Short mmCIF file of C-alpha atoms in Angstrom, two decimals:
data_model
loop_
_atom_site.label_atom_id
_atom_site.label_comp_id
_atom_site.label_asym_id
_atom_site.label_seq_id
_atom_site.Cartn_x
_atom_site.Cartn_y
_atom_site.Cartn_z
CA MET A 1 0.20 0.06 0.20
CA LYS A 2 0.71 3.53 -0.59
CA SER A 3 2.05 5.75 2.21
CA PRO A 4 -0.99 8.10 3.06
CA HIS A 5 1.65 11.24 2.93
CA ALA A 6 3.78 9.73 -0.09
CA PRO A 7 5.69 12.37 -1.86
CA VAL A 8 3.89 14.78 -4.63
CA ARG A 9 5.60 14.15 -8.14
CA ALA A 10 5.88 17.20 -10.11
CA LEU A 11 3.87 15.69 -13.16
CA PRO A 12 1.25 17.43 -14.74
CA LEU A 13 -1.50 14.42 -14.47
CA TYR A 14 -0.42 13.47 -10.82
CA ARG A 15 -3.44 12.22 -8.74
CA ARG A 16 -3.17 12.97 -5.12
CA HIS A 17 -3.65 10.69 -2.22
CA ARG A 18 -6.54 11.32 0.26
CA LEU A 19 -4.99 12.20 4.02
CA ARG A 20 -5.87 10.95 7.13
CA ALA A 21 -6.96 13.48 9.31
CA ALA A 22 -6.56 12.49 12.91
CA ALA A 23 -7.69 14.28 15.75
CA LEU A 24 -5.69 16.98 16.70
CA ALA A 25 -4.79 17.19 20.26
CA ALA A 26 -4.13 13.33 20.53
CA THR A 27 -1.71 13.52 17.28
CA VAL A 28 -0.22 16.72 18.75
CA ALA A 29 0.47 14.89 22.11
CA ALA A 30 1.77 11.40 20.73
CA LEU A 31 4.27 13.38 18.82
CA LEU A 32 5.51 15.27 21.36
CA LEU A 33 5.77 12.30 23.73
CA GLY A 34 6.99 9.83 20.96
CA SER A 35 9.72 12.14 18.97
CA ALA A 36 11.86 14.19 21.87
CA GLY A 37 15.30 13.52 21.89
CA ARG A 38 15.79 11.55 18.47
CA ALA A 39 18.35 12.51 16.17
CA PRO A 40 17.28 14.03 12.78
CA ALA A 41 16.62 11.36 10.21
CA GLU A 42 17.41 11.51 6.75
CA SER A 43 15.37 9.76 3.65
CA PRO A 44 16.76 9.54 0.21
CA ALA A 45 14.91 10.75 -2.65
CA GLY A 46 11.75 8.32 -3.12
CA SER A 47 12.02 6.32 -0.23
CA PRO A 48 9.21 6.75 2.61
CA PRO A 49 9.67 10.07 4.62
CA ALA A 50 10.82 9.88 8.09
CA ALA A 51 8.53 11.35 11.00
CA PRO A 52 9.51 14.93 11.94
CA VAL A 53 11.91 15.45 14.76
CA ALA A 54 11.36 17.87 17.83
CA GLY A 55 14.35 20.23 17.64
CA ASP A 56 15.25 23.55 18.94
CA CYS A 57 13.24 26.66 17.37
CA PRO A 58 14.95 29.84 16.20
CA GLU A 59 15.77 32.65 18.85
CA ALA A 60 12.62 34.53 17.78
CA LEU A 61 10.43 31.45 19.03
CA ALA A 62 12.30 30.19 21.97
CA GLY A 63 9.52 29.56 24.35
CA LYS A 64 6.55 30.45 22.01
CA ALA A 65 6.49 27.27 19.75
CA ARG A 66 7.50 23.61 19.39
CA CYS A 67 9.54 23.08 16.16
CA TYR A 68 10.45 20.25 14.01
CA THR A 69 12.59 19.20 11.18
CA GLY A 70 12.82 16.26 9.00
CA ARG A 71 13.04 15.21 4.86
CA ASP A 72 10.32 13.98 2.66
CA GLY A 73 10.34 11.04 0.42
CA ASN A 74 11.72 13.45 -2.51
CA GLY A 75 14.83 14.16 -0.14
CA ALA A 76 13.48 17.77 0.57
CA HIS A 77 14.44 19.08 4.20
CA TYR A 78 11.40 20.91 5.99
CA ALA A 79 10.73 22.90 9.28
CA LEU A 80 7.54 22.88 10.76
CA ALA A 81 6.42 25.12 13.97
CA ILE A 82 3.41 24.75 16.18
CA PRO A 83 2.76 28.09 18.35
CA THR A 84 2.04 27.39 22.11
CA ARG A 85 -0.70 29.27 21.61
CA TRP A 86 -2.04 28.21 18.13
CA ASN A 87 -4.97 29.27 16.29
CA GLY A 88 -5.45 26.43 14.68
CA SER A 89 -4.48 27.43 11.33
CA LEU A 90 -1.58 26.84 9.12
CA VAL A 91 0.65 28.82 6.76
CA VAL A 92 2.66 26.84 4.08
CA HIS A 93 5.75 29.09 2.84
CA ALA A 94 7.39 28.71 -0.34
CA HIS A 95 10.90 30.44 -0.60
CA GLY A 96 12.47 32.51 -3.18
CA GLY A 97 15.76 31.91 -5.05
CA PRO A 98 16.07 29.72 -6.87
CA ASP A 99 19.12 28.77 -4.83
CA LEU A 100 21.74 27.13 -6.98
CA GLY A 101 23.46 23.63 -6.24
CA GLU A 102 22.07 19.76 -6.60
CA ALA A 103 21.42 18.98 -2.90
CA SER A 104 18.46 20.19 -0.66
CA ASP A 105 19.77 22.75 1.80
CA PRO A 106 18.31 21.86 5.22
CA ALA A 107 19.20 25.02 6.72
CA ARG A 108 17.13 27.12 4.29
CA SER A 109 13.75 25.89 6.01
CA THR A 110 15.07 26.44 9.15
CA GLU A 111 16.37 30.29 8.08
CA ASP A 112 12.75 31.03 6.61
CA LEU A 113 11.37 30.05 9.75
CA GLU A 114 13.13 32.42 11.62
CA ARG A 115 12.81 34.87 9.03
CA TRP A 116 8.90 34.87 8.98
CA ALA A 117 8.53 34.00 12.84
CA VAL A 118 5.82 36.81 12.67
CA MET A 119 3.35 34.24 11.32
CA VAL A 120 3.99 31.98 14.26
CA LYS A 121 3.88 34.92 16.68
CA GLU A 122 0.41 35.57 15.18
CA GLY A 123 -0.71 32.19 16.35
CA TYR A 124 -0.29 30.23 13.20
CA ALA A 125 1.66 27.06 12.60
CA TRP A 126 4.25 26.74 9.93
CA ALA A 127 5.31 24.40 7.51
CA GLY A 128 8.28 25.21 4.82
CA SER A 129 10.30 22.84 2.39
CA SER A 130 13.94 23.49 1.51
CA TYR A 131 12.87 22.01 -1.80
CA ARG A 132 14.59 18.57 -3.16
CA ARG A 133 17.24 20.19 -4.83
CA GLY A 134 18.60 23.39 -5.91
CA GLY A 135 18.43 24.89 -9.29
CA TYR A 136 15.43 26.26 -11.28
CA GLY A 137 12.10 24.08 -11.57
CA THR A 138 8.91 25.89 -10.36
CA ARG A 139 6.71 22.76 -10.45
CA MET A 140 9.14 20.75 -8.78
CA ALA A 141 9.12 23.48 -5.99
CA ALA A 142 5.27 23.64 -5.90
CA ALA A 143 5.19 19.59 -5.61
CA ASP A 144 7.54 19.99 -2.69
CA THR A 145 5.54 22.65 -1.24
CA GLU A 146 2.35 20.82 -1.44
CA ASN A 147 4.23 17.66 0.18
CA VAL A 148 5.32 19.49 3.07
CA ARG A 149 1.67 20.50 3.83
CA ARG A 150 0.97 16.84 3.71
CA VAL A 151 3.50 15.97 6.14
CA PHE A 152 1.76 18.59 8.51
CA VAL A 153 -1.67 16.92 7.92
CA ASP A 154 -0.39 13.07 8.08
CA ARG A 155 1.32 14.35 11.51
CA PHE A 156 -0.63 16.50 13.29
CA GLY A 157 -4.21 16.26 11.98
CA LYS A 158 -6.04 18.75 9.11
CA PRO A 159 -5.86 22.33 10.34
CA GLU A 160 -8.92 24.59 10.27
CA ARG A 161 -7.43 26.79 7.72
CA THR A 162 -4.28 26.66 5.43
CA TYR A 163 -2.63 29.46 3.72
CA LEU A 164 -0.09 29.55 1.18
CA HIS A 165 2.81 32.34 1.47
CA GLY A 166 5.14 32.60 -1.31
CA GLN A 167 8.08 35.33 -1.09
CA SER A 168 10.22 36.37 -4.15
CA TRP A 169 10.36 33.54 -6.73
CA GLY A 170 8.46 31.50 -3.76
CA GLY A 171 5.52 34.01 -5.18
CA ASN A 172 5.72 31.95 -8.58
CA VAL A 173 5.79 28.74 -6.75
CA ALA A 174 2.97 29.37 -4.46
CA ALA A 175 0.92 30.59 -7.48
CA LYS A 176 1.77 27.10 -9.13
CA THR A 177 1.14 25.21 -6.13
CA ALA A 178 -2.19 26.98 -5.81
CA GLU A 179 -3.23 26.02 -9.46
CA THR A 180 -1.89 22.98 -9.36
CA TYR A 181 -3.08 21.54 -6.07
CA GLY A 182 -5.70 24.20 -4.74
CA GLY A 183 -8.64 22.88 -6.31
CA LYS A 184 -8.88 19.91 -4.00
CA PRO A 185 -11.38 21.28 -1.11
CA GLY A 186 -9.78 22.15 2.21
CA ALA A 187 -6.08 22.01 0.80
CA TYR A 188 -5.65 25.76 0.85
CA ASP A 189 -7.95 28.48 2.08
CA GLY A 190 -6.01 31.69 0.67
CA MET A 191 -2.72 32.75 -0.72
CA LEU A 192 -0.65 35.77 0.18
CA LEU A 193 2.10 36.67 -2.02
CA THR A 194 5.08 39.37 -1.18
CA ASN A 195 7.79 41.13 -3.55
CA GLY A 196 6.49 38.05 -5.75
CA VAL A 197 8.04 37.38 -8.94
CA LEU A 198 4.58 36.92 -10.80
CA GLY A 199 5.83 37.62 -14.43
CA GLY A 200 6.30 33.80 -14.90
CA GLY A 201 9.65 32.21 -16.29
CA SER A 202 8.97 33.16 -19.87
CA ARG A 203 8.66 36.50 -19.58
CA GLY A 204 9.78 37.41 -15.98
CA TYR A 205 13.25 37.53 -16.79
CA ASP A 206 13.63 39.23 -20.03
CA TYR A 207 15.03 42.34 -18.12
CA ARG A 208 17.83 40.21 -17.43
CA VAL A 209 18.16 38.95 -21.02
CA ASP A 210 18.62 42.69 -21.74
CA LEU A 211 21.33 42.96 -19.01
CA ARG A 212 22.96 40.31 -20.38
CA VAL A 213 23.21 41.41 -23.93
CA VAL A 214 23.76 45.23 -22.86
CA TYR A 215 26.33 44.57 -20.41
CA GLN A 216 28.38 42.55 -23.00
CA TYR A 217 27.85 45.21 -25.57
CA TYR A 218 29.60 47.96 -23.44
CA CYS A 219 32.28 45.97 -21.06
CA ARG A 220 32.96 42.86 -23.70
CA ASN A 221 34.32 41.12 -20.78
CA HIS A 222 32.01 38.32 -20.15
CA PRO A 223 33.52 36.62 -21.82
CA ARG A 224 36.45 38.10 -23.00
CA PRO A 225 37.74 38.13 -26.64
CA THR A 226 40.65 36.18 -25.64
CA GLU A 227 38.22 33.50 -23.91
CA PRO A 228 36.18 30.61 -25.20
CA GLN A 229 33.09 32.39 -26.74
CA TYR A 230 29.73 31.28 -26.39
CA PRO A 231 25.80 32.86 -27.14
CA LEU A 232 24.93 34.75 -24.44
CA TRP A 233 21.51 33.24 -23.90
CA GLN A 234 23.69 30.52 -21.95
CA GLY A 235 24.45 32.80 -19.58
CA LEU A 236 27.54 31.32 -18.76
CA ARG A 237 29.41 28.37 -20.57
CA PRO A 238 28.48 24.85 -19.05
CA ASP A 239 32.02 24.09 -18.13
CA SER A 240 33.24 27.65 -16.70
CA THR A 241 34.80 27.73 -13.40
CA MET A 242 33.97 31.60 -12.92
CA THR A 243 33.01 32.45 -9.33
CA SER A 244 30.46 35.23 -7.95
CA ALA A 245 33.72 37.07 -6.79
CA GLY A 246 34.97 37.06 -10.36
CA LEU A 247 32.05 38.18 -11.75
CA SER A 248 32.05 40.80 -9.76
CA SER A 249 35.67 41.72 -10.52
CA ARG A 250 34.62 42.00 -14.14
CA LEU A 251 31.81 44.38 -13.32
CA ARG A 252 33.83 46.55 -11.34
CA GLU A 253 36.45 46.60 -13.91
CA CYS A 254 33.93 47.87 -16.64
CA THR A 255 31.90 50.07 -14.40
CA GLY A 256 33.44 50.62 -11.05
CA PHE A 257 29.86 50.07 -9.98
CA ASP A 258 31.05 49.67 -6.27
CA ALA A 259 33.09 52.88 -6.09
CA GLU A 260 32.39 56.51 -5.37
CA PRO A 261 31.55 58.24 -8.52
CA ALA A 262 34.85 60.43 -7.89
CA ALA A 263 36.86 57.29 -8.27
CA ARG A 264 35.35 55.83 -11.41
CA THR A 265 37.35 56.66 -14.69
CA ALA A 266 34.90 58.60 -17.46
CA LEU A 267 34.62 55.60 -19.53
CA GLN A 268 33.45 53.23 -16.49
CA GLN A 269 30.95 56.29 -15.53
CA ARG A 270 29.53 56.01 -19.03
CA ASN A 271 29.01 52.41 -19.26
CA LEU A 272 27.34 52.12 -15.86
CA ASP A 273 24.95 55.19 -16.92
CA ASP A 274 24.14 53.26 -20.24
CA ILE A 275 23.72 49.86 -19.00
CA LEU A 276 21.45 51.44 -15.92
CA ALA A 277 19.47 53.65 -18.72
CA VAL A 278 19.02 51.46 -20.88
CA THR A 279 17.69 48.19 -18.72
CA GLY A 280 15.99 50.11 -15.92
CA ILE A 281 18.23 48.02 -13.34
CA PRO A 282 18.76 50.23 -10.23
CA GLU A 283 22.41 50.77 -9.48
CA ARG A 284 22.28 49.04 -5.97
CA SER A 285 20.84 45.85 -7.36
CA LEU A 286 23.12 45.76 -10.79
CA GLU A 287 25.21 43.00 -9.55
CA SER A 288 22.84 40.61 -8.09
CA HIS A 289 20.42 40.77 -11.53
CA LEU A 290 23.81 39.99 -13.50
CA ARG A 291 24.64 37.06 -11.15
CA PHE A 292 20.96 35.65 -11.97
CA ALA A 293 21.79 36.45 -15.93
CA THR A 294 24.89 34.38 -15.32
CA PHE A 295 24.61 31.59 -12.95
CA THR A 296 20.99 30.91 -13.20
CA PHE A 297 20.47 31.33 -16.74
CA ARG A 298 23.47 28.74 -17.20
CA ASP A 299 21.27 26.19 -14.82
CA ILE A 300 18.10 26.92 -16.52
CA VAL A 301 19.77 26.43 -19.93
CA ALA A 302 22.47 23.89 -19.44
CA THR A 303 20.97 21.81 -16.59
CA ARG A 304 17.20 22.10 -16.85
CA LEU A 305 16.77 22.53 -20.65
CA GLU A 306 19.55 20.79 -21.93
CA GLY A 307 21.38 23.35 -23.47
CA ARG A 308 18.10 24.92 -25.46
CA ASN A 309 17.46 28.45 -25.55
CA PRO A 310 14.28 29.79 -23.87
CA PHE A 311 15.07 33.42 -24.50
CA SER A 312 14.84 35.87 -27.09
CA ASN A 313 15.56 39.67 -27.72
CA ARG A 314 14.63 39.66 -31.30
CA GLY A 315 12.51 43.04 -32.34
CA VAL A 316 13.71 44.40 -29.25
CA ARG A 317 14.77 48.27 -29.72
CA TYR A 318 16.98 49.55 -26.65
CA THR A 319 17.02 53.17 -25.89
CA GLY A 320 18.06 55.46 -23.45
CA SER A 321 22.00 55.06 -24.03
CA HIS A 322 24.54 57.77 -25.69
CA ASP A 323 23.82 56.06 -29.09
CA ASP A 324 20.99 53.80 -29.47
CA ARG A 325 21.88 53.34 -32.89
CA ALA A 326 25.11 51.68 -32.44
CA LEU A 327 23.80 50.09 -29.39
CA ASN A 328 21.17 48.20 -31.49
CA ALA A 329 23.26 47.46 -34.35
CA GLY A 330 26.01 46.05 -32.28
CA VAL A 331 24.02 43.98 -29.53
CA GLU A 332 23.79 40.33 -29.74
CA ARG A 333 20.66 38.82 -31.08
CA PHE A 334 18.80 35.51 -30.57
CA SER A 335 15.66 33.82 -31.01
CA ALA A 336 14.32 31.20 -28.60
CA ASP A 337 13.88 27.52 -29.55
CA PRO A 338 10.31 27.15 -29.41
CA ALA A 339 9.95 23.83 -27.70
CA ALA A 340 12.50 25.05 -24.89
CA ARG A 341 10.26 28.41 -24.23
CA ARG A 342 7.07 26.17 -23.98
CA ASP A 343 8.78 23.74 -21.31
CA LEU A 344 9.81 26.89 -19.26
CA SER A 345 6.32 28.53 -19.55
CA TRP A 346 4.53 25.38 -18.79
CA ASP A 347 6.79 24.78 -15.84
CA SER A 348 6.33 28.31 -14.56
CA ASP A 349 4.18 30.78 -16.07
CA PRO A 350 0.81 31.36 -14.17
CA THR A 351 -2.38 30.53 -15.81
CA GLY A 352 -4.51 32.99 -13.42
CA ARG A 353 -6.86 30.19 -12.91
CA VAL A 354 -7.17 30.39 -8.91
CA SER A 355 -9.80 29.56 -7.10
CA LEU A 356 -8.78 31.00 -3.57
CA PRO A 357 -8.58 34.54 -2.54
CA VAL A 358 -5.21 36.11 -3.38
CA LEU A 359 -3.65 38.73 -1.40
CA THR A 360 -0.30 40.57 -2.38
CA LEU A 361 1.89 43.12 -0.66
CA HIS A 362 4.84 44.25 -2.61
CA ALA A 363 7.23 47.19 -2.07
CA ILE A 364 7.09 49.90 -4.74
CA ASP A 365 10.97 50.43 -4.83
CA ASP A 366 11.58 46.99 -4.82
CA PRO A 367 15.34 46.71 -6.55
CA THR A 368 14.98 43.04 -7.43
CA ALA A 369 11.00 41.85 -8.16
CA PHE A 370 9.83 45.25 -9.78
CA VAL A 371 6.62 46.36 -8.74
CA GLU A 372 5.44 45.85 -12.27
CA HIS A 373 5.29 42.17 -11.85
CA GLU A 374 1.87 42.75 -9.80
CA ALA A 375 0.55 44.44 -12.90
CA ALA A 376 1.42 41.23 -15.19
CA TYR A 377 -0.14 38.94 -12.33
CA ARG A 378 -3.28 41.00 -12.24
CA ALA A 379 -3.30 40.98 -16.09
CA ALA A 380 -3.06 36.98 -15.81
CA LEU A 381 -5.81 36.60 -13.56
CA ARG A 382 -8.13 39.45 -15.67
CA GLY A 383 -6.92 37.26 -18.80
CA ALA A 384 -8.35 34.06 -16.86
CA GLY A 385 -11.20 35.88 -15.69
CA ARG A 386 -10.23 35.74 -11.85
CA GLU A 387 -9.57 39.15 -10.92
CA HIS A 388 -11.86 39.26 -8.61
CA ARG A 389 -10.02 36.77 -6.44
CA LEU A 390 -7.29 39.26 -6.02
CA VAL A 391 -6.39 42.13 -3.48
CA GLN A 392 -3.06 43.93 -4.11
CA SER A 393 -1.31 46.14 -1.52
CA PHE A 394 1.71 48.31 -2.30
CA THR A 395 4.05 49.86 0.44
CA ARG A 396 6.77 53.00 0.36
CA GLU A 397 9.50 50.35 1.09
CA SER A 398 12.49 49.84 -1.02
CA GLU A 399 13.69 46.23 0.06
CA HIS A 400 12.95 43.01 -1.64
CA SER A 401 13.02 40.70 1.71
CA GLY A 402 12.51 43.12 4.40
CA LEU A 403 8.97 44.60 4.81
CA SER A 404 7.80 45.41 7.69
CA SER A 405 6.48 42.85 10.40
CA ALA A 406 3.44 44.89 11.16
CA GLU A 407 2.48 44.46 7.42
CA TYR A 408 3.15 40.78 7.59
CA ALA A 409 1.01 40.34 10.77
CA ASN A 410 -1.56 42.66 9.05
CA SER A 411 -1.91 40.87 5.72
CA ILE A 412 -2.15 37.23 6.82
CA ASP A 413 -4.75 38.61 9.48
CA ALA A 414 -6.63 40.48 6.76
CA LEU A 415 -6.32 37.19 4.50
CA ASP A 416 -7.82 35.11 7.09
CA LEU A 417 -10.62 37.10 7.62
CA TRP A 418 -11.47 37.33 4.08
CA SER A 419 -11.50 33.42 3.86
CA ARG A 420 -13.70 32.91 6.96
CA THR A 421 -16.18 35.64 6.28
CA GLY A 422 -16.03 36.56 2.71
CA ARG A 423 -15.24 40.25 3.91
CA LYS A 424 -12.59 41.21 1.32
CA PRO A 425 -10.21 43.78 2.31
CA THR A 426 -9.24 46.86 0.00
CA ALA A 427 -6.02 48.82 -0.48
CA ARG A 428 -7.83 51.20 2.28
CA SER A 429 -8.75 48.92 4.66
CA LEU A 430 -5.21 47.14 4.83
CA ALA A 431 -3.52 50.56 5.33
CA GLU A 432 -5.93 51.33 8.26
CA SER A 433 -5.89 48.20 10.07
CA CYS A 434 -1.98 48.18 10.09
CA ALA A 435 -1.84 50.37 12.84
CA ALA A 436 -3.16 47.93 15.60
CA PHE A 437 0.01 45.33 14.68
CA ASP A 438 2.49 47.76 14.72
CA ARG A 439 1.57 48.64 18.51
CA THR A 440 2.50 45.06 18.79
CA TYR A 441 5.61 45.13 16.30
CA ASP A 442 6.74 48.65 16.14
CA THR A 443 8.23 48.10 12.76
CA GLY A 444 5.73 51.03 11.00
CA CYS A 445 2.94 50.70 8.44
CA PHE A 446 4.12 52.34 5.04
CA TYR A 447 1.47 51.40 2.77
CA ASP A 448 0.29 53.65 -0.15
CA PRO A 449 -3.22 52.72 -0.78
CA GLY A 450 -3.51 55.21 -3.93
CA PHE A 451 -0.63 53.39 -5.75
CA ARG A 452 -1.28 51.33 -8.87
CA PRO A 453 1.67 49.76 -10.94
CA SER A 454 2.33 50.75 -14.45
CA SER A 455 1.74 47.75 -17.15
CA TYR A 456 4.77 45.38 -17.35
CA ALA A 457 5.78 46.51 -20.58
CA SER A 458 6.16 49.90 -19.14
CA ARG A 459 9.36 48.35 -17.14
CA VAL A 460 10.15 45.59 -19.35
CA LEU A 461 10.70 45.61 -23.29
CA PRO A 462 8.25 43.31 -24.71
CA ARG A 463 8.94 40.80 -27.28
CA PRO A 464 6.81 40.53 -30.03
CA GLY A 465 3.39 38.88 -28.98
CA GLY A 466 4.21 39.82 -25.39
CA LEU A 467 1.49 41.76 -24.43
CA ASP A 468 -1.35 39.70 -24.06
CA TRP A 469 -1.88 37.80 -20.51
CA PRO A 470 -1.63 35.01 -19.20
CA ALA A 471 1.41 34.27 -20.71
CA MET A 472 0.17 30.43 -20.75
CA THR A 473 -3.37 30.01 -20.82
CA ALA A 474 -5.27 27.27 -19.05
CA ARG A 475 -5.96 25.71 -22.23
CA GLN A 476 -2.50 25.52 -23.51
CA GLU A 477 -1.53 24.13 -19.96
CA ARG A 478 -3.70 21.24 -20.94
CA ALA A 479 -2.65 21.08 -24.18
CA TRP A 480 1.18 20.56 -23.59
CA SER A 481 0.57 18.44 -20.71
CA ARG A 482 -0.11 15.70 -23.06
CA ILE A 483 3.33 16.23 -24.64
CA ASP A 484 5.80 13.42 -23.36
CA GLY A 485 8.53 14.96 -21.26
CA VAL A 486 7.39 18.75 -21.22
CA GLY A 487 8.73 20.90 -18.80
CA ILE A 488 11.57 20.75 -16.44
CA ALA A 489 12.35 17.35 -14.76
CA PRO A 490 12.34 17.34 -11.30
#
């Protein structure tokens, strides 16, 4: 017989097993008595998962919760927490990234638990997966997110309510989790997306494609003329030994990005000015975006898509430089392999067909996941006829992962109230209700209820045919699901 918490496989037609919902208090008591003092167990991918093991909570939750770690049947490490004063509901967290590397990182889920300890302080249980491996794979990460929910239910019983939380790329993961697994009654009751990368994979990284080619046009050191050449859509040739430090050194050589303006040469300053003006990337996050366009692109292309190119910049006209004509004549151009683009789209693009209340929170000046991702997500839901399920909120903050704890607490409370009562929040009501939470957390409330993001195309140069949303319709998803080997392997 199959285990009642058998791991979810990242396949399009997977049929989920029915879970046993034991009596909550009795199950918790049995686990507390039976698991204390045991060493953490690991179960390799494909084997039955071991029971969660009790351990120390992060310092922020010491004395306020009981915490557990474990590894599911796919090899993904996870962390669980149950508050001392549990309100009976669960937050299932999808983390950002993607982190690179082949192994599941056991520290990632515990670090995220500490980072969003505010959820547990508000009375919610917590479950977060580190995912079974590093590297790109939105459906893989969605399957592992669903797995950790099942682990929690199997060990502690079915919560009263279950909410998805996705941060950064985890917003894309959570959106895909909701679309793939959220249709089952009782699986999830709502979704909170914070600073989410919501444009999907096929369009959500186009500005990094542009950065990669524009950078090379001006700097010509990635690769250098004396080094082996490769098409820039690869990000980095597969056998390169370049490190993040080495990439930073080349960026510094060309632009002086981390030096005071007075210390830059005239050529460095002009290169920097042109790159920033053309791509629209903030100066403070230029290095991190170039890392993604180098190392994560290599992971997507070389490891996940078997060397095929999902990216294009054909038909894009770059503007804002000191000589646009020369730039457009000299920048490298390429077209996507249709099958590779299809596979990346199927893996990651939201269809917009969500059946849950969805609340988003986004810093207006987010330097990593531009706030225009929210416009893309709204357009996707509108195209799927689900815009009525979405409420978006925006704050006058400027960090990607450092939003106010009072705002997180306010957001999960508003989502819970919406799910329980049908009372849909508004941008104005969210701004007004935050003050009550700030009296506890004293981290500030920075809502701007009048803000509306401009279209995604206003920030990211659209490719031909790239103005219609969703980027992948539900009909396309169903048709592509019948293609053998579609997507990115788990």
